[in-house]
Amino acid sequence: MKIEGLVEQFLGERISPQILSTPLPDDIAAVVVERLKQEADRYWYIDYHRSLELANRIVTIGERRQDAGQTALGLMARGDALKLLGDAEAAWVTLDEAGKLFQTIGDEVGWARTRIGRVYLSTTLNYVPEALADARLARTIFTDHREHERLLRLDLNTALVHSLLGDQFQALRLYHSALAIAETLGETGEQYLGPLHIDIGLAHESLGDFSQALTYYERARAIHIGRNETLNIAVSELNIAYIAQARGHYRRALRLLYGMLERGIEEFPVEYLAVKRDMIECFLHLNRYADARELARQIIGDYRKLGATHDTARNLLHLATAEAELNNFEAARAALEEAEPIFTSLGAATWMATTQLRRGRIALKQGDSRAAYEFARAAADCFERNGQQISYATAILLQGQAQFALGDARKASQAAAGALQIAQRFNVPALRYATHLLLGQVSNSQYKKLHAARHYQAAIATLERVQRGLTITLRPGFLEDKGEASRNLIALHLERGQAERAFDALERAKSQVLLSYLANREQFRWAQSGNSRTQGMIEELNKLRAEHQWFYRLAHEPHRNTERPNTVQPEQALREVAVRERRMRSITEQLYLHSGDDYQANQIAATSLKDIQHTLSEGTVLIEFYDDDSGLWVFILDGHTIHVQRLPATTAMLNQLLAQLRGNIAAALKVDSQSAAARNLSQLARRILKRLHSLLIEPLMLHRYNPKKLTIVPYGALHYLPFHILYDGSEHLIQKHEVVVWPAAGLATQPALKRDPGALILANSWEGRLPHVFAEAQMVQRLFGGTLCSGEAANRAALQTPPTQILHIATHGEHRLDQPDLSYLQLAEGQLYADDMLQQDMSYELVTLSACETGRANVAAGDELIGLGRGFLYAGAGALLVSLWQVADTSTLYFMERMYKALRSGTSKAAAMREAQQFMLVEEPWHHPAFWGAFQLIGNDRPLSSSSERI
């Protein structure tokens, strides 16, 4: 057989055992082994398992021929493959075995070659001193023998060790030495250019120079794309994602990271775990501490199995951060205590300092400011010595925070100013926000109010730039701990009696997100056309939703279907529900990450007090509440004036009254509305409502304005209060005024919608449990015309038609307190979630959700509401009519008919709702508010547009 044919057999996917076990002649063996080694090395960047298989063939050839040199070469190739597969201990032993074989035949270059891989493994296995000593000897051997390529590889791996230990300057010297060699090797050196650019980028990243790091990462990515190296493209993108995360571009970072996981890089365990590690860091920045903790625990276990001590320790730091933020301080300390000796044994000084910094943060959270300062000072000294500027700035910021807590405002200001300079130079938003916040607090304590206001405004502006790039799923969590600058600025203005500035600051915090959503609704749309990745995720999501609904029913209605007994018990069904909900959230998050990739968001100017006052008609008063955590404030506006005052209610008092009201309404709904129990509950409700009225409305002295309409903007827990049923001792608020609620006053600046006449009506009786919904739907169609979709026709597809004046949905709904984003309306083919609404154009003039609990929501950071109503508002609805609690469909029919008749006659939406609720009160004045007050109007309350307005 010709030698070329034999070589091809040895390189093939399969090889006959007979051929493999037959000793080869010297000349043929030399050619075959050389080609096998070349291919084994080439597969480092393609398929680690294939590289191992080819290495094993070299070992077999050498052993059959009793050739120690070829056997050693095969063992070295095997060790390199095992290293890439994550089996560090086996790789270390195998490479040592290869080195000893080379020494038996006097091949010092061969021995030196085995040290290249062992240097790479040394930090994983905690054998750094031995590996670096061998590397120095190997470097001399390669230099003496003019083995330039191997010297390059040794320098590359030695630099990596120094980088991991925190000595970035030594690492950069070695990387640039290796790069210079690579550039002299011509075509041979090209394979090293990409990895070297990545490694140089990593060193600059560790030094805080993100611009330089990104430049090298992008060069590396271009090189790898040109060479079609799939794995290295992923590695480049992993590092680009890290820079995006460090600069506050969390959406881009997560999109890149999820994209790498979707490519199936599980076959490359080291890179796969690195992606998960960077996802943990993103989760920590986004305040998703439970997710970060779960993922950290998972990959720490994976790294332990691989024997990767350095990576285990790094992720123990992430675990400690997550535990500390969840107030599990003992668990956080345990993680740090496990990580610290690993870094100490490796001599990783900067990682030891990072551990100290974590201890300092925990101490500050627990009120031990002195210990926090000492930990931060020690860490800062180490970071400064090693040139790690971002870490240094983070440490001196913690020093400043501790000094401020200890009462040393001057030193706190100096520390914060130093940290701010670095944060601005390297554009690190999280650090900029925190330093401006501290400088504002220090200035305020020194009575430098203007300086304080400027720093708070700078912190808020930094925050706005970051959150502008987040998706609807990421934003609420990110803002959770970012409200302090805004609260401090509002407090500063209130303290100085600056009502207009305080109002503008409050509305900037509340309106910016809402108005940005409304102006950029395209960002919510999940791209489907021509996007196979997105389409596949949507198909999986729909399958999961169907399974989720089935298990949810088994868990909550186990005896509903008596014809076919279920083998799944409710407890098991609940577990299945939880599994699917986690995956559903993961998919929807990825869909939003990919939505609007090419969409340029419209910038939204902040709405001012004057902008809002210009929208207030004669006889309208706007009442906006604000809770500063100690008590309530209220702003009262008409078209020309603004007044602000503190209310005589504490937050605790308000929460207690709201809890009493919720309990009272829940009890009333369980008894006959005509019963004595209902009347007793009604009397108790009026006492609670009168108390709330005396705290929230009576101090406003509304008689000074003689308002016809009240526009109420709640805050925090007040979003849960049905203001229209408040009671002054003789009348409910709705009997004296029209009442409309806005989530933020800036919503007033949105132009009124003008749509073609008619209604789209969806009616679903929920398997016969809501028999009156069809009569209700027919009533709406009779009054307004349009399309009625009932039974099986009441599905998602019906919502894809162009909007008209009214969308009326009569069905069952549920607000999920535990998972508000999974609140739903029950349509014929399944549950309709807020995410589904965001995929449609919901810009009807009025959306009526005649279903239970559709007006309930959870209040997130920034006073953002999460629930069904949010979905319709963000999808463009001009106004919403929603229910705040479960209500009988007979009462709903009665209310809807009166309201719609009034609306059809040309009255405003607020007036129509008032007329309907007043009529129910007149008919049965003893009725508990639970039976007539469930519905609330949110948004634009103008009458439906007339034909002349639409022309």
Coordinates of C-alpha atoms in Angstrom, one line a residue, residues 248-694:
G248 CA -23.4 48.2 31.8
H249 CA -24.6 46.8 28.4
Y250 CA -26.2 43.8 30.1
R251 CA -28.7 43.0 27.4
R252 CA -25.9 42.6 24.8
A253 CA -23.8 40.6 27.2
L254 CA -26.6 38.1 27.9
R255 CA -27.6 37.9 24.3
L256 CA -24.0 36.8 23.4
L257 CA -23.8 34.4 26.3
Y258 CA -27.2 32.7 25.6
G259 CA -26.1 32.6 21.9
M260 CA -23.0 30.6 22.8
L261 CA -25.0 28.1 24.8
E262 CA -27.4 27.6 21.9
R263 CA -24.5 26.7 19.7
G264 CA -24.0 23.6 21.8
I265 CA -20.6 24.2 23.3
E266 CA -21.2 21.6 25.9
E267 CA -18.5 19.4 24.2
F268 CA -16.0 22.1 25.3
P269 CA -16.4 21.9 29.1
V270 CA -13.9 24.7 30.0
E271 CA -15.5 27.2 27.7
Y272 CA -19.1 26.0 28.5
L273 CA -18.5 26.6 32.2
A274 CA -16.8 30.0 31.5
V275 CA -20.0 31.1 29.7
K276 CA -22.1 30.1 32.8
R277 CA -19.6 31.9 35.0
D278 CA -20.1 35.1 33.1
M279 CA -23.8 34.7 33.2
I280 CA -23.5 34.6 37.0
E281 CA -21.8 38.0 37.0
C282 CA -24.5 39.4 34.8
F283 CA -27.2 38.1 37.2
L284 CA -25.3 39.7 40.1
H285 CA -25.3 43.1 38.3
L286 CA -29.0 42.7 37.6
N287 CA -29.8 41.9 41.2
R288 CA -31.0 38.4 40.3
Y289 CA -29.3 37.0 43.3
A290 CA -31.3 33.8 43.6
D291 CA -30.6 32.9 39.9
A292 CA -26.9 33.7 40.5
R293 CA -26.8 31.5 43.6
E294 CA -28.4 28.6 41.8
L295 CA -26.1 28.8 38.8
A296 CA -23.0 29.3 41.0
R297 CA -23.7 26.2 43.1
Q298 CA -24.1 24.2 39.9
I299 CA -20.9 25.2 38.2
I300 CA -18.9 25.0 41.5
G301 CA -19.9 21.4 41.6
D302 CA -18.8 21.0 37.9
Y303 CA -15.4 22.6 38.6
R304 CA -14.9 20.4 41.6
K305 CA -15.5 17.3 39.5
L306 CA -12.8 18.6 37.0
G307 CA -10.4 19.3 39.9
A308 CA -10.3 23.0 38.8
T309 CA -9.3 24.6 42.1
H310 CA -8.8 28.2 40.8
D311 CA -12.1 28.3 38.9
T312 CA -13.8 26.7 41.9
A313 CA -12.5 29.5 44.1
R314 CA -13.5 32.3 41.7
N315 CA -17.0 31.0 41.6
L316 CA -17.1 30.7 45.4
L317 CA -16.6 34.5 45.4
H318 CA -19.7 34.8 43.2
L319 CA -21.6 32.5 45.5
A320 CA -20.6 34.6 48.5
T321 CA -21.8 37.8 46.8
A322 CA -25.2 36.3 46.0
E323 CA -25.6 34.8 49.5
A324 CA -24.7 38.2 51.1
E325 CA -27.2 40.1 49.0
L326 CA -29.8 37.6 50.0
N327 CA -28.8 38.3 53.7
N328 CA -27.4 34.8 54.2
F329 CA -24.3 36.1 55.8
E330 CA -23.1 32.8 57.3
A331 CA -23.3 31.0 53.9
A332 CA -21.5 33.9 52.4
R333 CA -18.6 33.7 54.9
A334 CA -18.5 29.9 54.4
A335 CA -17.9 30.4 50.7
L336 CA -15.2 33.0 51.3
E337 CA -13.5 30.8 53.9
E338 CA -13.3 28.0 51.3
A339 CA -12.0 30.2 48.5
E340 CA -9.4 32.1 50.5
P341 CA -6.9 29.2 51.2
I342 CA -7.1 28.2 47.6
F343 CA -6.0 31.7 46.4
T344 CA -3.4 31.8 49.2
S345 CA -1.8 28.4 48.2
L346 CA -1.7 29.6 44.6
G347 CA -0.1 32.9 45.6
A348 CA -2.9 34.8 43.8
A349 CA -2.5 38.1 45.6
T350 CA -5.2 40.0 43.8
W351 CA -7.7 37.3 44.2
M352 CA -6.9 37.2 47.9
A353 CA -7.6 41.0 47.9
T354 CA -10.9 40.4 46.1
T355 CA -11.8 38.0 48.9
Q356 CA -11.0 40.7 51.4
L357 CA -13.2 43.1 49.5
R358 CA -16.1 40.7 49.7
R359 CA -15.6 40.5 53.4
G360 CA -15.7 44.2 53.7
R361 CA -19.0 44.5 51.8
I362 CA -20.5 42.0 54.2
A363 CA -19.2 43.9 57.2
L364 CA -20.7 47.1 55.9
K365 CA -24.1 45.5 55.3
Q366 CA -24.0 44.2 58.8
G367 CA -23.2 47.6 60.3
D368 CA -19.5 46.9 61.1
S369 CA -18.1 50.0 59.4
R370 CA -14.7 49.8 61.1
A371 CA -14.1 46.2 59.9
A372 CA -15.4 47.2 56.4
Y373 CA -12.8 50.0 56.2
E374 CA -9.9 47.7 57.3
F375 CA -10.8 45.1 54.7
A376 CA -11.2 47.7 52.0
R377 CA -7.9 49.4 52.8
A378 CA -6.0 46.2 52.6
A379 CA -7.6 45.2 49.3
A380 CA -7.0 48.7 47.9
D381 CA -3.3 48.5 48.6
C382 CA -2.9 45.2 46.8
F383 CA -5.0 46.3 43.8
E384 CA -2.9 49.6 43.5
R385 CA 0.4 47.7 43.6
N386 CA -0.8 45.3 40.8
G387 CA -2.3 48.1 38.6
Q388 CA -5.9 46.8 38.8
Q389 CA -7.5 50.1 38.6
I390 CA -11.2 49.2 38.5
S391 CA -10.8 46.9 41.5
Y392 CA -8.8 49.6 43.2
A393 CA -11.6 52.1 42.6
T394 CA -14.1 49.6 44.0
A395 CA -12.1 49.2 47.1
I396 CA -11.5 52.9 47.8
L397 CA -15.3 53.4 47.2
L398 CA -16.0 50.9 50.0
Q399 CA -13.4 52.7 52.1
G400 CA -15.4 55.9 51.6
Q401 CA -18.7 54.3 52.3
A402 CA -17.3 52.9 55.6
Q403 CA -15.7 56.3 56.5
F404 CA -19.0 58.1 55.9
A405 CA -20.8 55.6 58.1
L406 CA -18.1 56.3 60.8
G407 CA -18.7 60.0 60.5
D408 CA -15.6 61.1 58.6
A409 CA -17.2 63.0 55.7
R410 CA -13.9 64.6 54.5
K411 CA -12.1 61.3 54.0
A412 CA -15.2 59.7 52.5
S413 CA -15.4 62.5 50.0
Q414 CA -11.7 62.1 49.0
A415 CA -12.1 58.4 48.6
A416 CA -15.3 58.8 46.5
A417 CA -13.7 61.5 44.3
G418 CA -10.7 59.2 43.6
A419 CA -13.0 56.3 42.7
L420 CA -15.1 58.6 40.4
Q421 CA -12.1 59.7 38.4
I422 CA -11.3 56.0 37.6
A423 CA -14.9 55.2 36.9
Q424 CA -15.2 58.1 34.5
R425 CA -11.8 57.3 32.8
F426 CA -12.8 53.7 32.1
N427 CA -16.5 54.2 31.7
V428 CA -17.8 51.9 34.4
P429 CA -21.5 52.8 35.0
A430 CA -22.1 50.9 38.2
L431 CA -19.1 52.5 39.8
R432 CA -20.0 56.0 38.5
Y433 CA -23.5 55.6 40.0
A434 CA -22.2 54.5 43.4
T435 CA -19.6 57.2 43.6
H436 CA -22.0 60.0 42.7
L437 CA -24.4 58.7 45.2
L438 CA -21.8 58.7 48.0
L439 CA -20.6 62.2 47.0
G440 CA -24.2 63.4 47.1
Q441 CA -24.7 62.0 50.6
V442 CA -21.5 63.5 51.8
S443 CA -22.4 66.9 50.3
N444 CA -25.8 66.8 51.8
S445 CA -24.4 66.0 55.3
Q446 CA -22.1 69.1 54.9
Y447 CA -25.1 71.3 53.9
K448 CA -23.8 71.7 50.4
K449 CA -27.2 71.2 48.9
L450 CA -26.4 72.3 45.4
H451 CA -23.4 70.0 45.2
A452 CA -25.6 67.2 46.6
A453 CA -28.3 67.8 44.0
R454 CA -25.8 67.8 41.1
H455 CA -24.3 64.4 42.3
Y456 CA -27.7 62.9 42.7
Q457 CA -28.7 64.1 39.2
A458 CA -25.5 62.6 37.8
A459 CA -26.2 59.3 39.4
I460 CA -29.7 59.3 38.1
A461 CA -28.5 60.2 34.5
T462 CA -26.0 57.3 34.7
L463 CA -28.7 54.9 35.7
E464 CA -31.0 56.1 32.9
R465 CA -28.4 55.4 30.3
V466 CA -27.9 51.9 31.5
Q467 CA -31.6 50.9 32.0
R468 CA -32.5 52.4 28.6
G469 CA -30.7 49.4 27.0
L470 CA -32.4 46.7 29.2
T471 CA -35.4 44.6 28.2
I472 CA -38.7 44.6 30.0
T473 CA -37.7 41.4 31.9
L474 CA -34.3 42.7 33.1
R475 CA -35.2 46.3 34.1
P476 CA -37.3 45.8 37.3
G477 CA -34.7 43.7 38.9
F478 CA -31.8 46.0 37.9
L479 CA -33.6 49.0 39.4
E480 CA -34.3 47.2 42.7
D481 CA -31.4 48.8 44.6
K482 CA -30.9 51.9 42.4
G483 CA -33.6 54.2 43.8
E484 CA -31.6 55.9 46.5
A485 CA -30.2 58.7 44.4
S486 CA -33.7 59.6 43.2
R487 CA -35.2 59.4 46.7
N488 CA -32.4 61.5 48.1
L489 CA -32.9 64.1 45.4
I490 CA -36.7 64.3 46.0
A491 CA -36.1 64.5 49.8
L492 CA -33.6 67.4 49.2
H493 CA -36.1 69.3 47.2
L494 CA -38.9 68.7 49.7
E495 CA -36.7 69.8 52.5
R496 CA -36.0 73.1 50.7
G497 CA -39.7 73.6 49.9
Q498 CA -39.1 73.2 46.1
A499 CA -42.4 71.6 45.2
E500 CA -41.9 71.9 41.4
R501 CA -38.4 70.4 41.4
A502 CA -39.5 67.6 43.8
F503 CA -42.4 66.7 41.5
D504 CA -40.2 66.8 38.4
A505 CA -37.7 64.4 40.1
L506 CA -40.5 62.1 41.1
E507 CA -42.0 62.0 37.7
R508 CA -38.6 61.5 36.1
A509 CA -38.3 58.4 38.1
K510 CA -41.8 57.1 37.4
S511 CA -42.6 58.3 33.8
Q512 CA -39.4 57.8 31.9
V513 CA -39.7 54.0 31.8
L514 CA -43.4 54.0 31.0
L515 CA -43.1 56.7 28.3
S516 CA -40.1 55.0 26.8
Y517 CA -42.0 51.7 26.5
L518 CA -44.9 53.5 24.8
A519 CA -42.7 55.2 22.3
N520 CA -40.7 52.1 21.5
R521 CA -43.4 49.3 21.4
E522 CA -41.5 47.6 18.6
Q523 CA -38.8 46.5 21.1
F524 CA -41.3 44.1 22.6
R525 CA -42.0 42.2 19.4
W526 CA -40.4 38.7 19.1
A527 CA -38.9 38.6 15.6
Q528 CA -40.2 35.5 13.7
S529 CA -39.9 36.1 10.0
G530 CA -36.8 34.3 8.7
N531 CA -35.4 33.8 12.2
S532 CA -35.2 30.1 12.8
R533 CA -33.7 30.5 16.3
T534 CA -36.6 32.7 17.5
Q535 CA -39.2 30.6 15.8
G536 CA -37.8 27.5 17.5
M537 CA -37.9 29.2 20.9
I538 CA -41.6 30.3 20.3
E539 CA -42.6 26.7 19.4
E540 CA -40.9 25.4 22.5
L541 CA -42.6 28.1 24.6
N542 CA -46.0 27.2 23.2
K543 CA -45.4 23.5 24.0
L544 CA -44.3 24.4 27.6
R545 CA -47.4 26.6 28.1
A546 CA -49.7 23.8 27.1
E547 CA -48.0 21.5 29.6
H548 CA -48.0 24.2 32.2
Q549 CA -51.7 24.8 31.9
W550 CA -52.4 21.1 32.2
F551 CA -50.3 20.6 35.3
Y552 CA -51.5 23.9 36.8
R553 CA -55.0 22.6 36.6
L554 CA -54.1 19.3 38.2
A555 CA -52.4 21.2 41.0
H556 CA -55.2 23.7 41.7
E557 CA -58.3 21.8 40.5
P558 CA -57.5 18.1 41.1
H559 CA -61.1 17.0 41.3
R560 CA -62.4 19.0 38.3
N561 CA -62.3 16.1 35.9
T562 CA -64.0 13.1 37.5
E563 CA -64.5 11.1 34.3
R564 CA -60.8 10.4 33.9
P565 CA -59.0 10.0 37.2
N566 CA -55.5 11.6 37.2
T567 CA -52.4 9.6 38.2
V568 CA -50.5 12.8 38.9
Q569 CA -50.9 14.0 42.5
P570 CA -51.3 17.8 43.2
E571 CA -47.9 17.9 44.9
Q572 CA -46.2 16.4 41.9
A573 CA -48.2 18.7 39.6
L574 CA -46.9 21.7 41.5
R575 CA -43.3 20.5 41.0
E576 CA -44.0 20.1 37.3
V577 CA -45.5 23.6 37.1
A578 CA -42.3 25.1 38.7
V579 CA -40.0 23.3 36.3
R580 CA -42.0 24.6 33.3
E581 CA -42.3 28.1 34.7
R582 CA -38.5 28.4 35.1
R583 CA -38.0 27.3 31.5
M584 CA -40.8 29.6 30.2
R585 CA -39.2 32.6 31.9
S586 CA -35.8 31.6 30.4
I587 CA -37.2 31.5 26.9
T588 CA -39.2 34.7 27.2
E589 CA -36.1 36.4 28.5
Q590 CA -34.1 35.2 25.5
L591 CA -36.9 36.3 23.1
Y592 CA -36.8 39.8 24.5
L593 CA -33.0 39.8 24.3
H594 CA -33.3 39.1 20.6
S595 CA -36.3 41.4 19.9
G596 CA -35.6 44.7 18.3
D597 CA -32.0 43.8 17.5
D598 CA -31.9 46.5 14.7
Y599 CA -34.4 48.8 16.4
Q600 CA -33.1 52.3 17.2
A601 CA -35.0 53.4 20.3
N602 CA -36.6 56.8 20.3
Q603 CA -35.2 59.1 23.0
I604 CA -37.9 60.4 25.4
A605 CA -37.6 63.9 26.8
A606 CA -38.4 64.1 30.5
T607 CA -41.9 65.4 31.1
S608 CA -42.1 68.6 33.3
L609 CA -44.7 69.9 35.6
K610 CA -45.7 72.5 33.0
D611 CA -46.2 69.8 30.4
I612 CA -48.5 67.9 32.7
Q613 CA -50.4 71.0 33.9
H614 CA -51.2 72.0 30.3
T615 CA -53.2 68.7 29.9
L616 CA -55.4 69.3 33.0
S617 CA -58.8 70.5 32.0
E618 CA -60.9 73.0 34.0
G619 CA -62.3 71.2 37.0
T620 CA -59.6 68.5 37.1
V621 CA -57.2 68.1 40.0
L622 CA -54.2 65.7 39.9
I623 CA -53.2 64.1 43.1
E624 CA -49.9 62.3 43.1
F625 CA -48.7 60.4 46.2
Y626 CA -45.1 59.7 47.2
D627 CA -43.8 57.4 50.0
D628 CA -40.3 58.3 51.3
D629 CA -40.2 55.1 53.5
S630 CA -41.1 57.0 56.6
G631 CA -44.4 58.6 55.6
L632 CA -46.5 59.9 52.8
W633 CA -46.3 63.1 50.8
V634 CA -48.9 64.3 48.3
F635 CA -48.6 66.7 45.3
I636 CA -51.9 68.5 44.4
L637 CA -52.0 70.1 40.9
D638 CA -54.5 72.0 38.9
G639 CA -53.8 73.7 35.6
H640 CA -51.9 76.6 37.2
T641 CA -50.7 75.7 40.7
I642 CA -48.9 73.0 42.7
H643 CA -49.0 72.3 46.4
V644 CA -47.1 69.7 48.3
Q645 CA -47.7 68.5 51.9
R646 CA -46.8 65.7 54.2
L647 CA -49.8 63.5 55.1
P648 CA -50.6 62.3 58.7
A649 CA -50.1 58.6 57.7
T650 CA -47.0 56.5 58.2
T651 CA -46.2 53.7 55.8
A652 CA -46.8 51.1 58.5
M653 CA -50.2 52.6 59.3
L654 CA -51.2 52.6 55.7
N655 CA -50.1 49.0 55.1
Q656 CA -52.1 47.9 58.2
L657 CA -55.3 49.6 56.9
L658 CA -54.8 48.2 53.4
A659 CA -54.4 44.7 54.8
Q660 CA -57.6 45.1 56.8
L661 CA -59.5 46.3 53.7
R662 CA -58.3 43.4 51.6
G663 CA -59.4 40.9 54.3
N664 CA -62.7 42.6 54.6
I665 CA -63.4 42.5 50.9
A666 CA -62.3 38.9 50.7
A667 CA -64.7 38.0 53.5
A668 CA -67.6 39.9 51.9
L669 CA -67.2 38.0 48.6
K670 CA -67.7 34.7 50.4
V671 CA -71.1 35.6 51.9
D672 CA -74.5 36.3 50.4
S673 CA -74.6 40.0 49.4
Q674 CA -78.1 40.3 51.1
S675 CA -77.1 38.6 54.3
A676 CA -76.6 40.1 57.8
A677 CA -73.0 39.1 57.6
A678 CA -72.5 41.1 54.5
R679 CA -74.1 44.2 56.1
N680 CA -71.9 43.9 59.2
L681 CA -68.8 43.6 56.9
S682 CA -70.1 46.6 55.0
Q683 CA -70.2 48.7 58.1
L684 CA -66.7 47.6 59.0
A685 CA -65.5 48.4 55.5
R686 CA -66.9 51.9 55.7
R687 CA -65.0 52.5 59.0
I688 CA -61.8 51.4 57.3
L689 CA -62.5 53.4 54.2
K690 CA -63.3 56.5 56.4
R691 CA -60.0 56.1 58.2
L692 CA -58.2 55.9 54.8
H693 CA -60.1 59.0 53.6
S694 CA -59.2 60.9 56.7

